Amino acid sequence: MAGLLARSGYQVKLGPKGRDGGIDVFAERDGEFGPELTLVQCKRHRYDQKVGEPIVKQLYADMTLRNATKGLLVTTSTFTKPALKLIEDVRYRLAAQDIAKLKQWLTLLRRGFR
């Protein structure tokens, strides 16, 4: 994810490695309206292990505590219904990419960087 964001114009810094429950990527850029900080949480799960609402809440709390502009939650799985509802409720502050959207994004980025 850090490499993809870097190719999209962000300055990236990796968070601590391991199962720390923290931020995986800090992505910064100078946006049209000023500096932006996007916090990225990556969840590498089996397809049948959905990401739940508590993970979304954790990322949202981290964004608030760090005054981040936006959050991005990416998974190799999908999201539970309560998680999707919360993501929709805070859609202007937090985005989510499940495996289908992630594959689509990767395909678009590959085409754009050839």
Short mmCIF file of C-alpha atoms in Angstrom, two decimals:
data_model
loop_
_atom_site.label_atom_id
_atom_site.label_comp_id
_atom_site.label_asym_id
_atom_site.label_seq_id
_atom_site.Cartn_x
_atom_site.Cartn_y
_atom_site.Cartn_z
CA MET A 1 0.00 0.00 0.00
CA ALA A 2 2.83 2.38 0.80
CA GLY A 3 4.27 1.90 -2.70
CA LEU A 4 0.92 2.48 -4.35
CA LEU A 5 0.33 5.65 -2.36
CA ALA A 6 3.84 6.90 -3.11
CA ARG A 7 3.18 6.41 -6.84
CA SER A 8 -0.03 8.40 -6.36
CA GLY A 9 1.91 11.42 -5.07
CA TYR A 10 2.02 10.83 -1.31
CA GLN A 11 5.06 10.98 0.94
CA VAL A 12 4.77 7.79 2.96
CA LYS A 13 6.14 6.55 6.25
CA LEU A 14 5.57 3.03 7.52
CA GLY A 15 4.13 2.46 10.97
CA PRO A 16 5.66 -0.04 13.40
CA LYS A 17 5.73 -3.66 12.21
CA GLY A 18 3.85 -6.44 13.89
CA ARG A 19 0.45 -7.00 15.39
CA ASP A 20 0.29 -3.67 17.18
CA GLY A 21 -3.24 -2.67 16.16
CA GLY A 22 -1.84 0.64 14.96
CA ILE A 23 -1.43 2.53 11.75
CA ASP A 24 0.39 0.74 8.94
CA VAL A 25 1.06 3.72 6.66
CA PHE A 26 1.18 7.47 7.23
CA ALA A 27 0.61 9.16 3.86
CA GLU A 28 1.10 12.92 3.49
CA ARG A 29 0.75 15.28 0.56
CA ASP A 30 0.13 18.92 -0.18
CA GLY A 31 -3.47 18.97 -1.32
CA GLU A 32 -5.32 21.64 -3.21
CA PHE A 33 -6.58 23.14 0.06
CA GLY A 34 -3.51 22.54 2.22
CA PRO A 35 -1.60 19.67 3.77
CA GLU A 36 -3.31 16.29 4.06
CA LEU A 37 -2.55 13.31 6.26
CA THR A 38 -4.12 9.96 5.47
CA LEU A 39 -3.77 7.12 7.97
CA VAL A 40 -3.89 3.66 6.42
CA GLN A 41 -4.81 0.47 8.24
CA CYS A 42 -4.24 -2.78 6.31
CA LYS A 43 -5.96 -6.00 7.28
CA ARG A 44 -4.67 -9.17 5.64
CA HIS A 45 -7.47 -11.61 6.34
CA ARG A 46 -8.76 -14.80 4.77
CA TYR A 47 -11.75 -14.21 2.50
CA ASP A 48 -14.17 -15.63 5.08
CA GLN A 49 -12.76 -13.49 7.93
CA LYS A 50 -14.57 -10.17 7.55
CA VAL A 51 -13.37 -6.89 9.03
CA GLY A 52 -15.78 -5.76 11.74
CA GLU A 53 -17.02 -2.47 13.11
CA PRO A 54 -14.48 -2.34 15.99
CA ILE A 55 -11.60 -2.06 13.48
CA VAL A 56 -13.36 0.84 11.73
CA LYS A 57 -13.92 2.56 15.08
CA GLN A 58 -10.27 2.06 16.01
CA LEU A 59 -9.07 3.70 12.80
CA TYR A 60 -11.54 6.56 13.22
CA ALA A 61 -10.30 7.13 16.79
CA ASP A 62 -6.66 7.10 15.58
CA MET A 63 -7.56 9.67 12.92
CA THR A 64 -9.16 11.91 15.51
CA LEU A 65 -6.28 11.62 17.97
CA ARG A 66 -3.70 12.41 15.27
CA ASN A 67 -5.75 15.13 13.54
CA ALA A 68 -5.61 13.21 10.27
CA THR A 69 -7.47 14.46 7.25
CA LYS A 70 -8.61 11.03 6.14
CA GLY A 71 -8.44 7.35 6.94
CA LEU A 72 -8.17 4.42 4.57
CA LEU A 73 -8.97 0.86 5.62
CA VAL A 74 -7.82 -1.82 3.18
CA THR A 75 -8.48 -5.55 3.44
CA THR A 76 -7.89 -8.73 1.48
CA SER A 77 -11.34 -9.76 2.69
CA THR A 78 -14.66 -7.92 3.01
CA PHE A 79 -16.51 -5.97 5.72
CA THR A 80 -19.38 -6.89 8.02
CA LYS A 81 -22.69 -5.06 7.61
CA PRO A 82 -22.18 -2.96 10.78
CA ALA A 83 -18.69 -2.00 9.54
CA LEU A 84 -20.10 -0.96 6.15
CA LYS A 85 -22.78 1.14 7.85
CA LEU A 86 -20.21 2.99 9.94
CA ILE A 87 -17.96 3.50 6.90
CA GLU A 88 -20.93 5.02 5.07
CA ASP A 89 -21.77 7.23 8.07
CA VAL A 90 -18.26 8.74 8.09
CA ARG A 91 -17.67 8.56 4.32
CA TYR A 92 -16.18 12.06 4.10
CA ARG A 93 -13.44 11.15 6.59
CA LEU A 94 -12.86 7.45 6.02
CA ALA A 95 -12.70 5.25 2.92
CA ALA A 96 -12.52 1.48 2.70
CA GLN A 97 -11.26 -0.91 0.06
CA ASP A 98 -12.26 -4.56 0.17
CA ILE A 99 -10.61 -7.24 -1.98
CA ALA A 100 -12.78 -6.48 -5.03
CA LYS A 101 -12.11 -2.73 -4.89
CA LEU A 102 -8.44 -3.36 -4.13
CA LYS A 103 -8.05 -5.52 -7.26
CA GLN A 104 -9.83 -2.86 -9.32
CA TRP A 105 -7.60 -0.11 -7.88
CA LEU A 106 -4.44 -2.12 -8.57
CA THR A 107 -5.51 -2.70 -12.17
CA LEU A 108 -6.18 1.02 -12.70
CA LEU A 109 -2.88 2.01 -11.13
CA ARG A 110 -0.95 -0.49 -13.24
CA ARG A 111 -2.49 0.93 -16.40
CA GLY A 112 -1.69 4.48 -15.33
CA PHE A 113 1.96 3.75 -14.55
CA ARG A 114 2.99 1.98 -17.74
#
